[in-house]
Coordinates of C-alpha atoms in Angstrom, one line a residue:
X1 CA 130.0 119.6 128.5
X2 CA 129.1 123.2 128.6
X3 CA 126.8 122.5 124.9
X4 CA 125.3 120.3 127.3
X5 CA 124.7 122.0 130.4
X6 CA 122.6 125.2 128.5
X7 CA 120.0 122.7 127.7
X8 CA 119.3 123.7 131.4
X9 CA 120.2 127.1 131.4
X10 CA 119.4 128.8 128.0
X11 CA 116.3 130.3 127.1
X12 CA 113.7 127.6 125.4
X13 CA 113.0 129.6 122.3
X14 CA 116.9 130.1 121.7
X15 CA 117.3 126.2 122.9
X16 CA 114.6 124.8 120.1
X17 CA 115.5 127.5 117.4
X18 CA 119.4 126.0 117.9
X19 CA 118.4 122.5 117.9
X20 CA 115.3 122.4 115.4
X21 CA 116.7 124.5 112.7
X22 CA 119.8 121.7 112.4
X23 CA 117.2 119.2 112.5
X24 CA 114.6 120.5 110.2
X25 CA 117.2 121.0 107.6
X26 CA 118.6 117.3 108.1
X27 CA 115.0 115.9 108.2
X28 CA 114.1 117.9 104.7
X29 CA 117.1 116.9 103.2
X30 CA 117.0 113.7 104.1
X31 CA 113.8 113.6 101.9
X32 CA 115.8 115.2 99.1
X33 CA 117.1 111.5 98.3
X34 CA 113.8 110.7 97.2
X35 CA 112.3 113.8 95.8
X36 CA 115.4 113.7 93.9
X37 CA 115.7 110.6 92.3
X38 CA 111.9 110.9 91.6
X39 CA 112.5 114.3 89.8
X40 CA 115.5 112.9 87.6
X41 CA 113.5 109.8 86.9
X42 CA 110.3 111.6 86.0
X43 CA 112.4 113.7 83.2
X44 CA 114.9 111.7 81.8
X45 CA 113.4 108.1 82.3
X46 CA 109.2 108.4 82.3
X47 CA 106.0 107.7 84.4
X48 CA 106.5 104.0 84.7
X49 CA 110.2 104.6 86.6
X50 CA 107.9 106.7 89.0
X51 CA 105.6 104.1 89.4
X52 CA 108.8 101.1 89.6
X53 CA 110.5 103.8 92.8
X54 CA 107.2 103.9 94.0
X55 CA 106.8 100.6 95.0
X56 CA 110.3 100.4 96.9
X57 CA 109.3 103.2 99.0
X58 CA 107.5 101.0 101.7
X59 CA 110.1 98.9 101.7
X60 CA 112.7 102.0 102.2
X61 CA 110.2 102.9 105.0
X62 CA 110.5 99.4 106.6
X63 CA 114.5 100.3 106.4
X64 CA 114.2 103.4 108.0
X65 CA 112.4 102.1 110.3
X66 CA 115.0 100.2 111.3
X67 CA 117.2 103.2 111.8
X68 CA 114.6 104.8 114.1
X69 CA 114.3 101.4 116.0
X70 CA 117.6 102.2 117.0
X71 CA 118.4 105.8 116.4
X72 CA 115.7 107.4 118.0
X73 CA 115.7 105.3 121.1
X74 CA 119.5 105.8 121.6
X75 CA 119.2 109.2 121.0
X76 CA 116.2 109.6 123.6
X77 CA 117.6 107.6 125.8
X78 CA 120.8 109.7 125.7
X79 CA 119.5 113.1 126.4
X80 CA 117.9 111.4 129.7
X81 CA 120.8 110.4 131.1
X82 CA 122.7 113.1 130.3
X83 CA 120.4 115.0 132.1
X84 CA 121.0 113.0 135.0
X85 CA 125.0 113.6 134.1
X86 CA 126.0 110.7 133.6
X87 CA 128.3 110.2 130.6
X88 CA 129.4 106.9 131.1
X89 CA 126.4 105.5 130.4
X90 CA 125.9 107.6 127.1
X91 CA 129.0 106.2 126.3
X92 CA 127.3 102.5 127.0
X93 CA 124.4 103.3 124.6
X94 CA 126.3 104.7 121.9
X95 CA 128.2 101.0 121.7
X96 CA 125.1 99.1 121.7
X97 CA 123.2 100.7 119.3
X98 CA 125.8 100.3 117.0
X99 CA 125.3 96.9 117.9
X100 CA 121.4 96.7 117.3
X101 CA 122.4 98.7 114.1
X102 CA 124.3 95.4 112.7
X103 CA 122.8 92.7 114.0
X104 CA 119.4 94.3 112.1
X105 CA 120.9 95.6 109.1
X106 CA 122.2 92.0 108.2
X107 CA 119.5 90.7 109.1
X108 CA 117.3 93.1 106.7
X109 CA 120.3 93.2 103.9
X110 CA 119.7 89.6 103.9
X111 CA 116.2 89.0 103.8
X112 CA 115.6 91.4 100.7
X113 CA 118.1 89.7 98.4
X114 CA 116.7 85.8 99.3
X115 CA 112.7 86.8 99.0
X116 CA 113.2 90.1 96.5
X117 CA 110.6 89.5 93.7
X118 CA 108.0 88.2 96.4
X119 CA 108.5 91.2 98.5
X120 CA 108.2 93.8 95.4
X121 CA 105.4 91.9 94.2
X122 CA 103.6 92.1 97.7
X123 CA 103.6 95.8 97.7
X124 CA 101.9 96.2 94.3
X125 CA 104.8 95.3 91.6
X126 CA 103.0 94.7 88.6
X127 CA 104.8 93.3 85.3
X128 CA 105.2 97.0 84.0
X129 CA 107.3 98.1 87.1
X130 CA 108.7 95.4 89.2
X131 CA 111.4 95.4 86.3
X132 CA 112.1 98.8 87.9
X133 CA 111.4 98.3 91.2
X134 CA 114.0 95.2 90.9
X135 CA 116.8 96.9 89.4
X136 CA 116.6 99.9 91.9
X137 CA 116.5 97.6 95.2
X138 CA 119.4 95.4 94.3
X139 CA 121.9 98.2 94.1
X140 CA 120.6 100.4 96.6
X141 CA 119.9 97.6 99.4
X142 CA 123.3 97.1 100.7
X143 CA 123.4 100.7 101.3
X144 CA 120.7 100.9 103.4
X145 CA 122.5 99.4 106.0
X146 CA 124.6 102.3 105.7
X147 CA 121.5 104.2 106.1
X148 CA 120.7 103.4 109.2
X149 CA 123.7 103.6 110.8
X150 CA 123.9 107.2 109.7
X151 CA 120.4 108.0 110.9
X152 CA 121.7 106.7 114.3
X153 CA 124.9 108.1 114.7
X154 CA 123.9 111.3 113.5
X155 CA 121.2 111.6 115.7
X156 CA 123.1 110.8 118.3
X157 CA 125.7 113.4 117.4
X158 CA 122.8 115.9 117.8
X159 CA 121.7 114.4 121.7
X160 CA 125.0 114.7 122.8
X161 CA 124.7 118.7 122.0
X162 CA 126.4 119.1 118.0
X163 CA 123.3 119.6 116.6
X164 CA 124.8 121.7 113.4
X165 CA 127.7 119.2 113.2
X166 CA 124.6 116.5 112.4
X167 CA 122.8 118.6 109.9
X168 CA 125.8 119.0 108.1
X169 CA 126.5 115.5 107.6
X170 CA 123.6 115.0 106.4
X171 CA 123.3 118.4 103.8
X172 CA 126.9 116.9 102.5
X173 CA 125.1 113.4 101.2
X174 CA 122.1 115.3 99.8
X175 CA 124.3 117.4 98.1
X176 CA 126.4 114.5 96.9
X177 CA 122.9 112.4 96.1
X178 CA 122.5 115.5 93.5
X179 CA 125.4 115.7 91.7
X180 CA 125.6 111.8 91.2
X181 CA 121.6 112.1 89.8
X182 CA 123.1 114.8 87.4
X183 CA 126.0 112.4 85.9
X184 CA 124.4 109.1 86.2
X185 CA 120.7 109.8 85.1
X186 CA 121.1 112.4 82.5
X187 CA 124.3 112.8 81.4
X188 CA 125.5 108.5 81.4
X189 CA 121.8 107.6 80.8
X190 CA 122.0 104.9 83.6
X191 CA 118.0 105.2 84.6
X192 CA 117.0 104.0 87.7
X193 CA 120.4 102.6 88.2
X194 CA 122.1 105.5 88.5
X195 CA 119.6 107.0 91.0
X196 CA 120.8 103.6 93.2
X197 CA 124.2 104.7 92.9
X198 CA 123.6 107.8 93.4
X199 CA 121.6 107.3 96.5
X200 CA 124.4 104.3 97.8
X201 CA 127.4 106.3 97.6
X202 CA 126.2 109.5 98.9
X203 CA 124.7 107.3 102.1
X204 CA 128.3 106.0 102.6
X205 CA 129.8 109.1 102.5
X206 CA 128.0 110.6 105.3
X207 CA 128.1 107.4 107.4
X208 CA 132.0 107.4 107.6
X209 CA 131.6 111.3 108.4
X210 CA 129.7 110.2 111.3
X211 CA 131.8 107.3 112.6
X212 CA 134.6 109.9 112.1
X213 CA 133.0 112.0 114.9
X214 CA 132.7 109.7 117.6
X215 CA 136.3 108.5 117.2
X216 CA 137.7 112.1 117.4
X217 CA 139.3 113.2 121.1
X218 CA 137.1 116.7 120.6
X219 CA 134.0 114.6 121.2
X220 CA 133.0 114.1 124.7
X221 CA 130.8 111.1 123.8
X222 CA 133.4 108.8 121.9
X223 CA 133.6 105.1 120.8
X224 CA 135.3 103.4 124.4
X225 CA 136.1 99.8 124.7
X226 CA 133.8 99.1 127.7
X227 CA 131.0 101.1 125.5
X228 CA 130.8 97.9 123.3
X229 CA 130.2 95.3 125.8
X230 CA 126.6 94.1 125.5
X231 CA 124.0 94.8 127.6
X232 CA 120.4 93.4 127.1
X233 CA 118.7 96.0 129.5
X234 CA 120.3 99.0 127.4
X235 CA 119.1 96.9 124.2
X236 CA 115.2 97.1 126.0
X237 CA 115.5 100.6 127.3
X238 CA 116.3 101.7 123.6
X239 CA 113.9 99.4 121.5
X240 CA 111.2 100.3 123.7
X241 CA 111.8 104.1 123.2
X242 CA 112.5 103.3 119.4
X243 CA 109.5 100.8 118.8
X244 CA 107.3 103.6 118.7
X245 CA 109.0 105.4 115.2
X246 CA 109.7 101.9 114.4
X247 CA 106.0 100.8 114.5
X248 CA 104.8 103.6 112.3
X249 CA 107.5 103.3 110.1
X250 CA 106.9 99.8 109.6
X251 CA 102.7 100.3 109.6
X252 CA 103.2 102.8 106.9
X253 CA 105.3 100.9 104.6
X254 CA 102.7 97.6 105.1
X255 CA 99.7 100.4 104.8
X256 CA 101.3 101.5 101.7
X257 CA 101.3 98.0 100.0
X258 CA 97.5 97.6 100.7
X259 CA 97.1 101.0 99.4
X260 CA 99.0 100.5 96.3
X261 CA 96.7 97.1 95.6
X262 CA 93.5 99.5 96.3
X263 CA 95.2 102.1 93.7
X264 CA 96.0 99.4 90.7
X265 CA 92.5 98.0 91.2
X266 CA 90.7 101.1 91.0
X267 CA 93.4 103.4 89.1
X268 CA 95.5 101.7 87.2
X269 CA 99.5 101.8 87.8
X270 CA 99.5 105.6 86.9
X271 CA 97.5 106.2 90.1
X272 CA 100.2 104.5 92.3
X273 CA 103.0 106.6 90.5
X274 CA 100.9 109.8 91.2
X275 CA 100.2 108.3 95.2
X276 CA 104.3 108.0 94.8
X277 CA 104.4 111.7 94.1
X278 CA 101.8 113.3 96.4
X279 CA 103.6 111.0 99.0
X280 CA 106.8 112.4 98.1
X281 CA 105.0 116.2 99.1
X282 CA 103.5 115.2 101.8
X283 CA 106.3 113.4 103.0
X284 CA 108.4 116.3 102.6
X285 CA 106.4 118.5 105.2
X286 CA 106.7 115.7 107.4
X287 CA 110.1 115.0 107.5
X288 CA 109.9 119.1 108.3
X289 CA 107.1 118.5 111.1
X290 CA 109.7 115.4 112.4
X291 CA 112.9 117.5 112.5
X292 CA 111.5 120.4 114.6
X293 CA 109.9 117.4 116.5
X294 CA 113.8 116.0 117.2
X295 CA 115.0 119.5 117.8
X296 CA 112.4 119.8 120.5
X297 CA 113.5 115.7 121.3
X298 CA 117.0 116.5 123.3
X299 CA 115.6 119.5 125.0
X300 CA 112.5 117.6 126.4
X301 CA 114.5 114.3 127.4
X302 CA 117.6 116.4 129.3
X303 CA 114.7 118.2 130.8
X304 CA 112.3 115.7 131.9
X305 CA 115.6 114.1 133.1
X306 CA 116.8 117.0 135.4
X307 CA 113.0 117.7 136.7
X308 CA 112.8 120.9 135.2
X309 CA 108.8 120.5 134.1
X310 CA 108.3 124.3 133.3
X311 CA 111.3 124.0 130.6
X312 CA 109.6 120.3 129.8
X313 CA 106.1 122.4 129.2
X314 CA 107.6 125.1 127.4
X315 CA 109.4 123.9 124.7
X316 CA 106.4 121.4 123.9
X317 CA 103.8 124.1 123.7
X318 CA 106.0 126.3 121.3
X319 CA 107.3 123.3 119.5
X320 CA 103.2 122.3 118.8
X321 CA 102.9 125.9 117.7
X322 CA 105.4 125.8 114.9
X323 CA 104.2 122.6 113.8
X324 CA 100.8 123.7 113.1
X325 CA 101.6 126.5 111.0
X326 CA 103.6 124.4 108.8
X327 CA 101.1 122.4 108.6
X328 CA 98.4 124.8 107.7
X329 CA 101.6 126.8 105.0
X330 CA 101.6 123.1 103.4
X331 CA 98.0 122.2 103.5
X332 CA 97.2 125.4 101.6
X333 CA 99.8 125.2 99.0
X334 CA 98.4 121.3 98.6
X335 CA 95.2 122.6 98.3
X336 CA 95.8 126.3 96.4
X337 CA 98.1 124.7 93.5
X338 CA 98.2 121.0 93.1
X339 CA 98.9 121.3 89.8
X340 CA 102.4 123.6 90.1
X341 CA 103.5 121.2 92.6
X342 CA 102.9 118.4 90.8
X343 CA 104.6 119.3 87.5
X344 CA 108.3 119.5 89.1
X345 CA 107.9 115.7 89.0
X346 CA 106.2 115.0 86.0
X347 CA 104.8 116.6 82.3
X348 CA 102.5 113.5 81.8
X349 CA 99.1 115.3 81.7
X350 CA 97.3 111.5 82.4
X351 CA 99.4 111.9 85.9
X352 CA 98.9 115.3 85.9
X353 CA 94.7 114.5 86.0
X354 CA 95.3 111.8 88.6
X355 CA 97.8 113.6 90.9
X356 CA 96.2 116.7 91.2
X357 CA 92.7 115.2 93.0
X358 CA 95.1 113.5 95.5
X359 CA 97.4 116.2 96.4
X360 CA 94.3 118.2 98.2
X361 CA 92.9 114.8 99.6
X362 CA 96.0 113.5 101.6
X363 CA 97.3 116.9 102.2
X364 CA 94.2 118.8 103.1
X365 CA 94.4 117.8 107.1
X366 CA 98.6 118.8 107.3
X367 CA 97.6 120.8 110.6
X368 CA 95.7 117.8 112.2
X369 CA 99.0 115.1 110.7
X370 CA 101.5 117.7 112.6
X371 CA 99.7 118.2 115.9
X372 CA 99.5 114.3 115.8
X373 CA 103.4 113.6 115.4
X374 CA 104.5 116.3 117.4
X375 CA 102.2 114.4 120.8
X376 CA 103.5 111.0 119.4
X377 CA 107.1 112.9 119.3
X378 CA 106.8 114.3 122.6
X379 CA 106.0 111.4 124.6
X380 CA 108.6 109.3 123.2
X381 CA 111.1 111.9 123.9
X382 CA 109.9 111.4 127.7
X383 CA 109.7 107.6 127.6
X384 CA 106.5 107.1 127.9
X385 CA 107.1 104.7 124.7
X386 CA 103.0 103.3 125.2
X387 CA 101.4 106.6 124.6
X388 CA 103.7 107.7 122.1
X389 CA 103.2 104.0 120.3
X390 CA 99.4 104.5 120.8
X391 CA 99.1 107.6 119.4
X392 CA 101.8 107.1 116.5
X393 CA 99.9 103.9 114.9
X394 CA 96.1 105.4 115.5
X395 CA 95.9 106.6 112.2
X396 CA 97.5 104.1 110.1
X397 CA 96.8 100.6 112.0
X398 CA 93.6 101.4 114.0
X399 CA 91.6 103.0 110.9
X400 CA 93.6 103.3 108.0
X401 CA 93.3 99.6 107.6
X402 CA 89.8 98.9 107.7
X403 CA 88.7 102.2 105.9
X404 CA 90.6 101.6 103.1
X405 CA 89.1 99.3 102.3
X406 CA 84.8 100.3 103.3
X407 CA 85.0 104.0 101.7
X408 CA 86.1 103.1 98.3
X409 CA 83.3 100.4 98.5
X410 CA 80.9 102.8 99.7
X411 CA 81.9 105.2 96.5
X412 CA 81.3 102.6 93.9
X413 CA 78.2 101.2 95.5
X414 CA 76.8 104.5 95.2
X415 CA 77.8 104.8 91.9
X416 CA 80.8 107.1 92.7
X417 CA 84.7 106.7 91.8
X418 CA 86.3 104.1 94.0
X419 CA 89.7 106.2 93.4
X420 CA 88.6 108.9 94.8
X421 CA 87.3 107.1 97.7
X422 CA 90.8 105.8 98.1
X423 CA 92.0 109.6 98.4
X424 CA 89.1 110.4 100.7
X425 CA 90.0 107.5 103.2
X426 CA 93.4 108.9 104.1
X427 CA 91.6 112.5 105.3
X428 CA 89.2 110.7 107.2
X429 CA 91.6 109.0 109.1
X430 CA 94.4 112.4 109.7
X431 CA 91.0 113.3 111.4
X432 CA 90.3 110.6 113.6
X433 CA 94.0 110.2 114.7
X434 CA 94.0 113.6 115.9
X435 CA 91.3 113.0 117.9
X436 CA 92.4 110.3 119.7
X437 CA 95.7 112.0 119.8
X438 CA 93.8 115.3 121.7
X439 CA 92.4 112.7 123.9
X440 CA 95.9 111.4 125.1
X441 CA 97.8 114.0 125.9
X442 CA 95.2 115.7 127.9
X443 CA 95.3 111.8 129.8
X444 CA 98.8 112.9 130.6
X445 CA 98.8 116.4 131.1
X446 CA 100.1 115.6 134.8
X447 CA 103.8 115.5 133.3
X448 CA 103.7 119.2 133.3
X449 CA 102.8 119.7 136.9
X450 CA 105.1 121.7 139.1
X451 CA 105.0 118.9 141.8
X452 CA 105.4 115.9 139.3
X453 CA 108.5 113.6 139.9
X454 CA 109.7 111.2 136.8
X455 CA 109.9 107.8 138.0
X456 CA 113.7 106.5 137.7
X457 CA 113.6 103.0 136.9
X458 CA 115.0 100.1 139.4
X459 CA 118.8 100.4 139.4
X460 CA 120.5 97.3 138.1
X461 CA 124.0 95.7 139.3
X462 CA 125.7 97.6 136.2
X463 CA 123.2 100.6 136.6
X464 CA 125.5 103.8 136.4
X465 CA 126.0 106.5 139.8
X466 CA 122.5 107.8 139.3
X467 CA 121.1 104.4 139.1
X468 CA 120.1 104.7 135.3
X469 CA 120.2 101.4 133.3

């Protein structure tokens, strides 16, 4: 318990430099998978394999989005109520959302193997890369369930104070992810098969690793037989924490299929392999932004738990600071050399020419994207799952959607490139999702008050000592 205990106790800096660092290095390598596989592909295969992994990438989204449903509400939901000490129910959660975590996965698993084709073919497949796209998806979607149950448990393992213990489950697949892209891509030849396999077996490896944990005696928060018994109030507590990651998750994988239908029609399929690779960048800074966001996560929920709104408004002031500047470091590089960037993935100079335009458009706002995630971050960490919900689907749902499809009209009307209006949409909207996102947190700016009380909600006949459901 004593891991636990400093979250109330240790200086905030030390606090989020011990939890985020972990965190940040999960959350990057946990974009490795794709980075890699599109790297391997991009040498030893060619630009159309790009474009074929490019279209299952909303549809990986949707799974990891899944695994946030679950994981990040759990894992929110945890740090609360062991900042009102009470382990039993931590032990309660930790059952059922490895509960949710089946029941969806099948469900999902499922799904993609009765309606594949239509799926692939409703986020862009054309018949130059759903061959691809097909191949990759049926060996890699059983996995996925394995996926999500490791983004859970190991997140978790980091709300329940082993932080380093998470990141290094998840460093050990990356590393894993690698050396299986090495033997099956280039030296067996097996394409975009072998970055499936590679991607499947390393995603099992670190998902026994994590079950592993919570059946050891040295874990304070382990598997216990009354853990498992369902409960459908801990089910709502945790999806409505979850639903907001799970919303934008979800929003950016359908977002992503209408984008890739604006890309083929005014680009061509090389436009939605180069999208596939400035999204791979930009997705890398913000799986960075995300994992200082879920070091900050356990600090905020213990806490706004315990009362302690001073710690609550520290760590989420110096938490936003750190986000911004790597979000400005990013935005320059995007912006500064496009081109460098771009050429660890590809050395098709028709790529090149698209890729190069759209690495400063989606990139150029980085600051205003990371100042939005870490207030969508924040809140859900607090449950206040409507603000965080609000402010995480602005961008994509609210006006990604619509301008996606009036600014690339608007170019070609006025005799400009409707491709490049596709670009532009996306920096438009980083920009009006931070505004809205300014004008929600200072809406609840009262949670940092000396004076303000969390509410506790209505104890229920199962509701643990504190009253917590």
């Amino acid at each position: 318990m004593d891991n636990i205990r400093e979250l109330e106790t240790k200086p905030v800096g030390a606090l989020l430099l011990q939890y985020a660092l972990p965190a940040v290095i999960t959350q990057v390598v946990a974009s490795i998978y794709n980075i890699v596989d599109r790297v391997f592909l991009g040498q030893y295969v060619g630009a159309l394999a790009i474009a074929g992994l490019a279209i299952t990438l909303p549809i990986m989204n949707i799974i990891h989005a899944l695994g946030s449903l679950v994981g990040v509400g759990a894992s929110s939901r945890m740090s609360i109520v062991l900042g009102r000490k009470d382990v039993r129910w931590a032990e309660k959660i930790l059952g059922n959302s490895m509960l949710l975590t089946f029941f969806f996965g099948f469900l999902f698993v499922t799904g993609g193997y009765l309606f594949m084709d239509r799926i692939l073919e409703l986020f862009g497949a054309s018949l130059d890369t759903i061959g691809y796209a097909r191949e990759y998806m049926q060996i890699v979607l059983p996995g996925m369930f394995l996926t999500t149950m490791t983004f859970n448990l190991t997140g978790l393992i980091r709300a329940s104070g082993y932080p380093t213990k998470s990141m290094w489950i998840m460093a050990g697949g990356a590393v894993l992810n690698i050396f299986l892209d090495a033997i099956f891509i280039s030296v067996l030849g097996l394409g975009i098969a072998g970055a499936a396999w590679a991607t499947t077996l390393s995603m099992a490896s670190t998902a026994v690793v994590a079950v592993l944990h919570f059946v050891s005696p040295k874990s304070f928060i382990r598997f216990k037989r009354h853990a498992w018994a369902p409960k459908l109030y801990i089910f709502r507590n945790v999806l409505l924490i979850g639903m907001s990651p799970f919303l934008m998750n979800f929003a950016a994988s359908f977002v992503v299929a209408l984008l890739n239908r604006q890309l083929i029609r005014y680009g061509g399929d090389l436009a939605v392999g180069a999208y596939g690779i400035v999204n791979t960048y930009g997705s890398f800074l913000v799986m960075f932004i995300l994992g200082l966001c879920q070091g900050m996560q356990p600090i905020a929920g213990y806490n706004y738990g315990a009362g302690h709104n001073h710690r609550l408004k520290d760590v989420f002031i110096l938490t936003m600071k750190v986000s911004l500047v790597v979000g400005t470091l990013g935005a320059l590089l995007a912006v500064v050399v496009p081109r460098i960037i771009l050429r660890a993935f590809t050395d098709s100079t028709a790529l090149l020419d698209i890729g190069v335009p759209a690495m400063r458009y989606l990139n150029v706002m980085m600051p205003l994207i990371a100042f939005t995630i870490t207030n969508s971050q924040f809140f859900q960490s607090i449950d206040k799952p409507w603000i965080a919900i609000t402010t995480s689907l602005s961008r994509q749902v609210l006006f990604l959607i619509p301008l996606m499809f009036i600014i690339p009209a608007l170019m070609v009307n006025a005799g400009g490139d409707g491709l490049t209006g596709v670009w532009l949409t996306c920096t438009v909207c980083d920009v009006l999702g931070a505004i809205l996102a300014a004008l929600l947190l200072m809406s609840q700016r009262k949670v940092f008050h000396p004076g303000y009380v969390p509410p506790v909600r209505k104890p229920r006949k199962e509701a643990g000592p504190t009253g917590e459901e």
